[in-house]
XYZ file of C-alpha atoms in Angstrom:
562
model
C 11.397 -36.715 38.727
C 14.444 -36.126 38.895
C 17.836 -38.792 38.718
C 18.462 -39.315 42.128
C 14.901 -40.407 42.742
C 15.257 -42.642 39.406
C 17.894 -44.092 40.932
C 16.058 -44.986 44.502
C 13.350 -46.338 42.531
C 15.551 -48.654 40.266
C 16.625 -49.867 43.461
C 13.849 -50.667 45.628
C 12.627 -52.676 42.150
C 15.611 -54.359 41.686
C 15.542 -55.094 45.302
C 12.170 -56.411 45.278
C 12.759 -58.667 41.754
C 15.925 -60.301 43.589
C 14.249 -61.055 46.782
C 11.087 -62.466 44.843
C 13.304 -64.402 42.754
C 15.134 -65.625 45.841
C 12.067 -66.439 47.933
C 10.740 -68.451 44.797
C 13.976 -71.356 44.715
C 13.432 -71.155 48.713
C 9.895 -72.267 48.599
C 10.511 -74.425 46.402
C 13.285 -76.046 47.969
C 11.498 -76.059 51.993
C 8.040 -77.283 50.367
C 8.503 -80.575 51.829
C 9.622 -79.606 54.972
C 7.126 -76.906 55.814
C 4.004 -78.228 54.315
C 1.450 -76.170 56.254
C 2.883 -72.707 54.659
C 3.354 -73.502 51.091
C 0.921 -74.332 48.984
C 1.391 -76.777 45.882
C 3.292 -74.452 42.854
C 2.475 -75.934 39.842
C 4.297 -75.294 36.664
C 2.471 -73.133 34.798
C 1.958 -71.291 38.008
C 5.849 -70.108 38.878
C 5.650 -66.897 37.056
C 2.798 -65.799 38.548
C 4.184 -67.023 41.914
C 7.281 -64.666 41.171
C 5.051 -61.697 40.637
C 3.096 -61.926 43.585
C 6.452 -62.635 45.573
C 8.002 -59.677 44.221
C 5.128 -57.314 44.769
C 4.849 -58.706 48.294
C 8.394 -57.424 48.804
C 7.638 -53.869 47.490
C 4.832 -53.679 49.801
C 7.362 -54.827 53.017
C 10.217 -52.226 51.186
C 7.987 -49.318 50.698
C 8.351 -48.246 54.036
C 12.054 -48.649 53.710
C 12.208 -45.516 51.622
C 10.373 -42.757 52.501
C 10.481 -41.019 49.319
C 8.086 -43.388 47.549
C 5.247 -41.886 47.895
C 6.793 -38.557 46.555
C 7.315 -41.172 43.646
C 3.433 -42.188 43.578
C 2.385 -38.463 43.198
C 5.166 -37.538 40.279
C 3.775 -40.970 38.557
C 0.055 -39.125 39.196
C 1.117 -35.963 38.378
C 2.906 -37.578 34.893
C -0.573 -39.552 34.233
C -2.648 -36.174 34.808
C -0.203 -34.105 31.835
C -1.123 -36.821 29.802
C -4.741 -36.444 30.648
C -4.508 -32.835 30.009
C -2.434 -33.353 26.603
C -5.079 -35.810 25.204
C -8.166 -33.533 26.882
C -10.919 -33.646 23.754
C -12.161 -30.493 25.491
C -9.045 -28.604 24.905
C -8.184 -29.797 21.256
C -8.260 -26.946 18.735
C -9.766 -28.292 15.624
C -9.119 -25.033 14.187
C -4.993 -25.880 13.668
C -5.204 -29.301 14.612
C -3.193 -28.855 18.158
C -3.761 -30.687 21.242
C -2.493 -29.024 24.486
C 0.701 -30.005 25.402
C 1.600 -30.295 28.956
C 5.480 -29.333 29.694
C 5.771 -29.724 33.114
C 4.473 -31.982 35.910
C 5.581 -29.843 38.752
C 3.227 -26.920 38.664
C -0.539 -29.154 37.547
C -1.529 -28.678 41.330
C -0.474 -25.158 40.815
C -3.219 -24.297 38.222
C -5.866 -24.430 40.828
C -4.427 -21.745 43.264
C -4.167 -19.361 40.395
C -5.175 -16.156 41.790
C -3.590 -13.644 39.178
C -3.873 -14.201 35.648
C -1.407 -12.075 33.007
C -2.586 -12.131 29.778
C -1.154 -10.615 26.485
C -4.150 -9.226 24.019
C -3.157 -9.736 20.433
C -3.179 -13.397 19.188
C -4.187 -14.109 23.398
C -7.413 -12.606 23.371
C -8.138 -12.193 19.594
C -7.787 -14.422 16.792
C -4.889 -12.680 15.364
C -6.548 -12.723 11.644
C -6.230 -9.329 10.790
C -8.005 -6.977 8.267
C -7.442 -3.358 6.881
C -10.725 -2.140 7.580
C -10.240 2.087 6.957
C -7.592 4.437 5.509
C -7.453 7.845 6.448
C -5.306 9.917 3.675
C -5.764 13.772 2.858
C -8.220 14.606 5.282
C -10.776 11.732 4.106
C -11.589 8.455 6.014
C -12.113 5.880 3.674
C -14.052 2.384 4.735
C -16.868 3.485 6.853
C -19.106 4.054 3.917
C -20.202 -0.050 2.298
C -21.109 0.450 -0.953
C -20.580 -3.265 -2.049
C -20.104 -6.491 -0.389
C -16.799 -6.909 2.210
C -13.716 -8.005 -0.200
C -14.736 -6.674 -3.228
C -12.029 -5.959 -5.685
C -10.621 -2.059 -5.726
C -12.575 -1.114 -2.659
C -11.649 -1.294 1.500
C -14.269 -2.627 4.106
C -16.976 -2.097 0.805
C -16.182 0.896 0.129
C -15.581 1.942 -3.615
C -14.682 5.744 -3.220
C -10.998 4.774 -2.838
C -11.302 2.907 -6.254
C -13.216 5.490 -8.193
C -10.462 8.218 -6.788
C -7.145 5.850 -8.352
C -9.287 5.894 -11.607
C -10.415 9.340 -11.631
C -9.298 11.620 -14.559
C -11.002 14.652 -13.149
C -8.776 17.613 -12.268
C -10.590 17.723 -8.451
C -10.212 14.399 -7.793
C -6.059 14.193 -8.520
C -5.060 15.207 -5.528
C -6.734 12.503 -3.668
C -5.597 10.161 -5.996
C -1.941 11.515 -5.734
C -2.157 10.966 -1.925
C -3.440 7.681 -2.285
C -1.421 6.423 -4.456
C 2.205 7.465 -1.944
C -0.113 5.941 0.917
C -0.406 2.367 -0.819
C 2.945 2.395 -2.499
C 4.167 2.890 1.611
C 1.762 -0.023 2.447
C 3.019 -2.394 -0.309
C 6.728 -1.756 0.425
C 7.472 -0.772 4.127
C 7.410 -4.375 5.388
C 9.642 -7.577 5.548
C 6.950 -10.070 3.519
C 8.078 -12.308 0.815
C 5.614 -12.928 -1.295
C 4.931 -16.513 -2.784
C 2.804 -18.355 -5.867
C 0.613 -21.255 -4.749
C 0.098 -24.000 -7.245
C -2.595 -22.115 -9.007
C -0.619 -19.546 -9.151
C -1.882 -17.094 -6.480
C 0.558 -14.886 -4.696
C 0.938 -15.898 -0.570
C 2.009 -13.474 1.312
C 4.627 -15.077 4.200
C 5.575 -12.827 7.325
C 5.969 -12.763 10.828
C 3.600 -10.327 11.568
C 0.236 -10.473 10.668
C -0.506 -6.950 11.022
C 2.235 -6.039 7.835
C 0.317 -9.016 6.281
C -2.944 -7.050 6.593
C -1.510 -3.989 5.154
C -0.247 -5.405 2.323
C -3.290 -7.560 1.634
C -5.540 -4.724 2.052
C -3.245 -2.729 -0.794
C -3.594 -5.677 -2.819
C -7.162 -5.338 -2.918
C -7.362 -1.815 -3.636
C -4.951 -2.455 -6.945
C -1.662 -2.154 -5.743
C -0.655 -5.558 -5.317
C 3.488 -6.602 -4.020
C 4.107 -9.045 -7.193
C 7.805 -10.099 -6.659
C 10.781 -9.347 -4.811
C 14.028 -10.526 -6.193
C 17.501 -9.574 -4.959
C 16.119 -6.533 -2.784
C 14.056 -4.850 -5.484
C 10.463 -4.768 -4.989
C 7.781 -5.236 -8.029
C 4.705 -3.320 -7.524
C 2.273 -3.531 -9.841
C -1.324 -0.910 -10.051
C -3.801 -2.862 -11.700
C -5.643 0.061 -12.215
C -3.640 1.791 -14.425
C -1.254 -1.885 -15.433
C 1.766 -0.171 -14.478
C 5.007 -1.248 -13.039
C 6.841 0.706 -10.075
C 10.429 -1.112 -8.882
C 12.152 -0.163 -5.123
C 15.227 -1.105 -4.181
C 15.554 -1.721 -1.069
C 18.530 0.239 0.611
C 18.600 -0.224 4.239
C 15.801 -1.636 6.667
C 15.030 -0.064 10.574
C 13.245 -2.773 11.984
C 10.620 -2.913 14.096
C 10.453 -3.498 17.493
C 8.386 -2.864 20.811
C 10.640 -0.049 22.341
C 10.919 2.104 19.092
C 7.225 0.963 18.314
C 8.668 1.569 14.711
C 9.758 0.586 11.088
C 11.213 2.200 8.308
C 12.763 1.352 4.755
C 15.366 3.538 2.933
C 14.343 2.857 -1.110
C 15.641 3.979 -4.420
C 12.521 4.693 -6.474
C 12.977 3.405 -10.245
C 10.804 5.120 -11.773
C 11.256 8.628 -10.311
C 14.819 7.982 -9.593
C 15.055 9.224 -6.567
C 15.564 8.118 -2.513
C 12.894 7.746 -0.152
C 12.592 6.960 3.368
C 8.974 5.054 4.501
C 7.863 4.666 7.631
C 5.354 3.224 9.884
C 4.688 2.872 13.039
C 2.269 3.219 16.684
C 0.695 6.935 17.109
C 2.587 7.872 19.991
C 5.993 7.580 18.535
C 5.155 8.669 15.407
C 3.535 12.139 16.940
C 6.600 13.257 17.623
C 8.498 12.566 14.650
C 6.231 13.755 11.855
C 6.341 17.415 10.508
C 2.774 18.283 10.357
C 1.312 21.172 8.342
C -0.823 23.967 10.081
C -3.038 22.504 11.907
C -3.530 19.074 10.704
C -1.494 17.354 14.105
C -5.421 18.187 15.712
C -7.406 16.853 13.276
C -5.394 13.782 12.778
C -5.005 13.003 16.717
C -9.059 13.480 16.309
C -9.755 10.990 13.489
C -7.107 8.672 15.213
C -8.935 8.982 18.097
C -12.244 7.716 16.492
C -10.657 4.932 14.669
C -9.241 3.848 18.071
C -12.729 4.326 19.626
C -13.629 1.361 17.136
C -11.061 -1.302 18.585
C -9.120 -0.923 15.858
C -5.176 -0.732 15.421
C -3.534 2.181 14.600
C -0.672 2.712 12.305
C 0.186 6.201 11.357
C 2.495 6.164 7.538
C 4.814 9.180 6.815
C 7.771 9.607 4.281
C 10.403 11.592 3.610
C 12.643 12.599 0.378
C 16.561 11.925 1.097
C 19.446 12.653 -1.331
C 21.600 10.702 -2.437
C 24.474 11.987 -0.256
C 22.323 11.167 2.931
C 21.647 7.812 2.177
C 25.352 6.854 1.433
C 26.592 8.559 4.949
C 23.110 6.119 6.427
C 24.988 3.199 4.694
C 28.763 3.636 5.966
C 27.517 4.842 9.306
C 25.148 1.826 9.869
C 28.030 -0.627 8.582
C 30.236 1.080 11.912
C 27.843 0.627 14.152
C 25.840 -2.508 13.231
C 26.884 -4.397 16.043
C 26.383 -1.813 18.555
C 22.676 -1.072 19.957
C 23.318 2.249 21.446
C 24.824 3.782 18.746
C 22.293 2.047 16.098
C 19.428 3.306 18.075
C 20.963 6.980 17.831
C 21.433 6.338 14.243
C 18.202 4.960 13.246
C 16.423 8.685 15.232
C 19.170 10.661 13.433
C 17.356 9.116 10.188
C 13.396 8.890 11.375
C 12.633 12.624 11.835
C 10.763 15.316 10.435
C 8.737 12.769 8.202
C 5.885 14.184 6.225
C 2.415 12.634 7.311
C 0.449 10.473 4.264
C -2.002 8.334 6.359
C -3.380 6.415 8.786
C -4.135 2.835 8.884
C -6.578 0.996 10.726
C -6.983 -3.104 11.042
C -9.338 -5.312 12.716
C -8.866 -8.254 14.591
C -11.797 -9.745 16.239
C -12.086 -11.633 19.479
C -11.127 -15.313 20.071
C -14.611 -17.661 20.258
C -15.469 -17.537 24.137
C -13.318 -15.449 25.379
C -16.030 -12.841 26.985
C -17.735 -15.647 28.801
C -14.339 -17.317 29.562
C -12.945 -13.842 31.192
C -16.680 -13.435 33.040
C -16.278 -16.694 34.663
C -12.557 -15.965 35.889
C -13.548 -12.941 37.335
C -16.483 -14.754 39.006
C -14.075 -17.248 40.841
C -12.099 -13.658 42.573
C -9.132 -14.144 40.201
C -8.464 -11.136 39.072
C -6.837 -10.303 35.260
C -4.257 -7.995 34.204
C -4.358 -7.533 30.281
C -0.932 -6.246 29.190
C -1.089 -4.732 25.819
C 1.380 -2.391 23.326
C -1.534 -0.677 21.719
C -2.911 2.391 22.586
C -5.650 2.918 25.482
C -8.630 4.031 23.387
C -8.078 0.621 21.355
C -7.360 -1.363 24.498
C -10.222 0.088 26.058
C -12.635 -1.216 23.557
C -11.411 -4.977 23.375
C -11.728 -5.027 27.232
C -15.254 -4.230 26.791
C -16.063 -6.956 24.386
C -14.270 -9.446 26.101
C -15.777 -8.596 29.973
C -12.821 -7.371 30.969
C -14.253 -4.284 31.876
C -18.231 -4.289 32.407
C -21.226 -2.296 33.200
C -20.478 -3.041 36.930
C -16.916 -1.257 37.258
C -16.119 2.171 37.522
C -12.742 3.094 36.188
C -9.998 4.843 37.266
C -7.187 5.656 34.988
C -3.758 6.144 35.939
C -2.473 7.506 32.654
C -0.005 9.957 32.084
C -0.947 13.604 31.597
C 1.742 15.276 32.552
C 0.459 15.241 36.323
C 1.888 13.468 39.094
C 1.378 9.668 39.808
C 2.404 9.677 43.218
C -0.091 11.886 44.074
C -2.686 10.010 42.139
C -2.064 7.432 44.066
C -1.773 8.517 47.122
C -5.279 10.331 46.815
C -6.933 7.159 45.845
C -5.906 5.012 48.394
C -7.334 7.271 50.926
C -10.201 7.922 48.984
C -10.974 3.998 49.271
C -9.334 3.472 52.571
C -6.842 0.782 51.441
C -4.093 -0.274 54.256
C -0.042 -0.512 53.886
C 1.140 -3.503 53.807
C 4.370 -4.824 51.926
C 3.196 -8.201 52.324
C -0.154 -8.110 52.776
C -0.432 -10.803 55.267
C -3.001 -8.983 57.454
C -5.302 -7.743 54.433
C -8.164 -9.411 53.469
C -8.356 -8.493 50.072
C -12.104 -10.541 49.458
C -13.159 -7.740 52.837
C -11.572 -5.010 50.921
C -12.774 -5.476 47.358
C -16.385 -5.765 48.938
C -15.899 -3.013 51.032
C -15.391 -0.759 47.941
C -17.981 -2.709 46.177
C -20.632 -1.584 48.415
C -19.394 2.242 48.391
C -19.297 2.848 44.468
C -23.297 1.213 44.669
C -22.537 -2.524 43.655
C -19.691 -1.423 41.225
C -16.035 -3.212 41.112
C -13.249 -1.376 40.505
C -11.129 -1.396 37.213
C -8.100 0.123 36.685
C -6.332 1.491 33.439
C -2.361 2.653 33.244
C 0.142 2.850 30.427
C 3.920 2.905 29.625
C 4.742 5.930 30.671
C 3.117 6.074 34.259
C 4.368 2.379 34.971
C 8.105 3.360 34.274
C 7.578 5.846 36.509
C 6.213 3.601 39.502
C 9.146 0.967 38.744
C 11.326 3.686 39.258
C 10.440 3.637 43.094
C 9.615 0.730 45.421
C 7.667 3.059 47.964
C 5.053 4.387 44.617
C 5.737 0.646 43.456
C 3.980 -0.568 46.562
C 2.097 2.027 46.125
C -0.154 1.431 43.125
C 0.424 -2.346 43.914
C -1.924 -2.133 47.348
C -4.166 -0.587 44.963
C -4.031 -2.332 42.243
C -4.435 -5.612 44.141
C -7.838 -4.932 44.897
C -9.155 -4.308 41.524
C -11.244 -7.093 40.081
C -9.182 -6.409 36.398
C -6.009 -4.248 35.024
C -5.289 -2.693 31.804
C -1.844 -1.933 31.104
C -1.388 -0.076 27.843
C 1.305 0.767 25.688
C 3.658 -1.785 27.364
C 7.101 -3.496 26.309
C 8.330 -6.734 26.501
C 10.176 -5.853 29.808
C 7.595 -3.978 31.734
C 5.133 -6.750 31.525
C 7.566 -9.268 33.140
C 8.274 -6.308 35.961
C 4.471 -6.272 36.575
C 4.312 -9.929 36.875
C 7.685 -9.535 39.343
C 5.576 -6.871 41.085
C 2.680 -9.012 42.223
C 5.295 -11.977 43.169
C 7.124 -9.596 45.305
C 4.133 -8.509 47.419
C 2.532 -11.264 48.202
C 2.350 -15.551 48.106
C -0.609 -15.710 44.979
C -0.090 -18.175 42.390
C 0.459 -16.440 39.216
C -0.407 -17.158 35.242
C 0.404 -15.571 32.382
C -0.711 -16.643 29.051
C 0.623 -15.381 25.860
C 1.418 -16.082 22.012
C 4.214 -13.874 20.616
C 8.083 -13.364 21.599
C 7.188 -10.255 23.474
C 5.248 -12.085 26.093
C 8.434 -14.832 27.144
C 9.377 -12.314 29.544
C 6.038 -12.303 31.710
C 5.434 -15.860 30.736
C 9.068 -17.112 32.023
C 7.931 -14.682 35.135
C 4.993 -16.252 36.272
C 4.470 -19.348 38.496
C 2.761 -21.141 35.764
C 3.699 -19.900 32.121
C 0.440 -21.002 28.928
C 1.605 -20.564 25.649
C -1.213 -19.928 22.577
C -0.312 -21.640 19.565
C -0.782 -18.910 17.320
C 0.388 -16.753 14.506
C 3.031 -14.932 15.592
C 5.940 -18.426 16.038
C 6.324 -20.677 18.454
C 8.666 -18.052 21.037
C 5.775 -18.402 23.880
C 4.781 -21.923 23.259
C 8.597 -22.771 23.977
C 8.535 -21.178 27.080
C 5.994 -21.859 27.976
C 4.458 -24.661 31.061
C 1.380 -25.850 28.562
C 0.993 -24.907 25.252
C -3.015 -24.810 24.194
C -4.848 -23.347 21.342
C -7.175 -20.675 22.351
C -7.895 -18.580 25.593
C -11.327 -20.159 26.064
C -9.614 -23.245 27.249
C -8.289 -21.622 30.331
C -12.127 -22.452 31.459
């Protein structure tokens, strides 16, 4: 509500109170004289005689001002937030959070949603994440359980990686070797500050639970990130009980366009300068220096990894002199406060990287969120997942969470090089699937059952990334486009996305059409699509508080979108 109709209702009240007051000395005072209206007021009685008087009067005002029943539904609509904030159903005992309605404008809104938005990681899964396999010098290390999950010196259960860092025998060194730059690289490329508990156990506090994972899972293995004071990093290998010290030079963050992070260090030990970085597959493809014929075998075992669901993070390094990193320094302390030239800066540095490894974390699903996404799709709401991470990885989580199902075929719209335009244009033929900017005149529920019936009782599912979507922004006529196809697909996977593509998508569906629209998400790259959408839910999860801020309602897990 806002103050102006504060103000008419601190009126009409006020109004009422003085006339009820008013009417109360008149009765009184005429009792006497009109006998057959007034009945006898005792004492005790004169409050309640002024309440009933006053509420009389509201009654006889209401009328008066139209807007008060505007003010009856804002009062219901305030009553039903607080229904929804104290809603035992959608309490997460898991963090102790209650939902937390924001608004009272859009609560009729949430049942006309028609397009749901929804982010993947920390959304969709639980955001606890868990270096599950290595891949370093042409090995894969995890898929073989030797001992139970967590045991000390091995990854997933497996204690080859253990046996190779402890190895003295001359065909084993070279492994070790490897391993040993791959973990250092773990246990150093990162921005974690490590912590002691009050039993004295190291905590490792970050923003991002994936560099979390990666340094936990090096922990495990021996090398374990034991201090950092002033800059210099302590890492100590409990296998051998020695000591290596980095000082920390210059960090390239991370973020979702360069997909990307990298650390300039001064190595102690070997006194020498090192860059390390990390970062997604399809960035990092084009900035390492593979040897002969190792670019196909790693794209194959990255492949496989992704085939699993998990995340991929490719690690490479490079040697830099001394000269080169003072020239990084002066440069970066020009051009600090300009993007442009920092971005140029930061690719003049992260190139021709030698590869050391691939890592590859887990991060299971949410509790309910298959059966939750089965039911949306069972009410015709159809769901867009918007994702960073790779297709093959994508793929997989939409398959254990419904997304995608035995009853869609899918069509993928992903860049190979070919054109999308003509994709697109072929497919809406194929499936007969009118022009419409608006859409006013389509019946999508006809349409969507129309195609249902031709692929033999199969929905249709569509998968795009990054790459082809810029290309479709780049045009309203191939926007509208993939939109009058994409409309009547019963879900949407949008891979390797950033922060500002996922808000266009959500501006997309706005543009064409009247739908309701919600999009739910957890991290700082979703604000974008979540301050987009009609209705914005925030998950109170791992990665701050960014989405819950923006959000309309805050709640705890996806499941309680049911």
């Amino acid at each position: 509500m806002n103050k102006f109709l504060y103000s008419v209702f601190v009126f009409e009240i006020s109004l009422c109170v003085l006339f009820g007051y008013l009417s109360l000395i008149w009765e009184e005072k005429q009792k006497n004289i009109y006998t057959y209206i007034f009945v006898e007021i005792k004492e005790g009685n004169r409050f309640v005689k002024f309440i009933i008087n006053t509420m009389t009067f509201f009654v006889l005002y209401a009328n008066m001002i139209p807007i008060s029943l505007y003010v009856v539904l804002e009062i219901i609509k305030s009553i039903q937030g607080l229904l929804i904030s104290y809603d035992e159903e959608i309490y997460d005992a898991s963090i102790d959070k209650r939902a937390n309605c924001r608004t009272t404008q859009l609560i009729e809104e949430l049942g006309q949603v028609e397009f749901i938005f929804s982010d993947k990681t920390g959304t969709l899964t639980q955001n606890s994440m868990i270096l599950k396999q290595i891949y370093v010098n042409g090995k894969v290390y995890g898929n073989k359980i030797d001992s139970p999950i967590g045991t000390k010196f091995s990854i997933n259960g497996d204690l080859r990686v253990g046996k190779k860092l402890s190895s003295i025998l001359p065909e084993d060194q070279t492994d070790k070797k490897k391993i040993e730059h791959f973990l250092y690289i773990l246990t150093v490329c990162h921005d974690i500050f490590p912590e002691e508990d009050d039993i004295g156990e190291i905590i490792y506090q970050g923003s991002s639970p994936d560099e979390v994972s990666l340094v936990k899972g090096a922990a495990l293995l021996g090398f374990r990130y034991k201090s950092k004071i002033k800059g210099e990093l302590t890492i100590e290998n409990e296998i051998n009980g020695t000591e290596r010290h980095f000082e920390i030079k210059m960090m390239l963050p991370f973020d979702s366009y360069r997909k990307r992070m990298s650390v300039i260090v001064y190595n102690k030990e070997e006194k020498k300068y090192e860059l390390f970085i990390k970062g997604a597959d399809s960035i990092m493809n084009k900035i390492i220096k593979f040897q002969k014929n190792e670019k196909d075998e790693v794209r194959r075992i990255n492949s496989i990894l992704s085939h699993k669901g998990l995340r991929i993070l490719m690690i490479a390094k490079k040697t830099l002199k001394e000269e080169e990193v003072k020239t990084y320094l002066n440069r970066y302390k020009i051009v600090k406060n300009n993007k442009d030239e920092l971005d140029k800066l930061y690719n003049s540095i992260e190139k021709n990287v030698k590869f050391c490894g691939t890592s590859a974390i887990e991060d299971k699903l949410q509790d309910g969120v298959p059966e939750t996404i089965n039911t949306l799709i069972a009410c015709n709401i159809h769901i867009w997942l918007l994702t960073g991470d790779k297709v093959d990885t994508s793929l997989e989580i939409a398959k254990s969470s419904n997304l995608i199902n035995d009853n869609m075929f899918l069509i993928f719209l992903t860049y190979d090089g070919g054109s999308i335009e003509e994709k697109l244009r072929k497919l809406k033929n194929e499936f007969n699937i009118p022009s419409n900017k608006q859409l006013k005149h389509i019946n999508l529920n006809e349409i969507t059952q129309k195609i249902h019936r031709r692929q033999g009782g199969k929905d249709m599912s569509i998968i795009i990334d990054g790459i082809a979507l810029d290309e479709i922004f780049s045009s309203d006529s191939l926007s509208l486009l993939f939109f009058n196809l994409a409309v009547v697909a019963k879900s949407v996977l949008c891979c390797r996305m950033n922060p500002s593509q996922k808000s266009k998508i959500v501006k997309l569906v706005k543009n064409y059409g009247k739908w309701v629209t919600l999009a739910i998400g957890d991290g700082v790259n979703d604000v974008p699509m979540i301050m987009e959408a009609h209705i914005g839910i925030g998950i109170q999860g791992k990665e701050g508080s960014q989405a819950v801020r923006a959000a309309d309602v805050s709640i705890g897990q996806f499941r309680f979108l049911d």
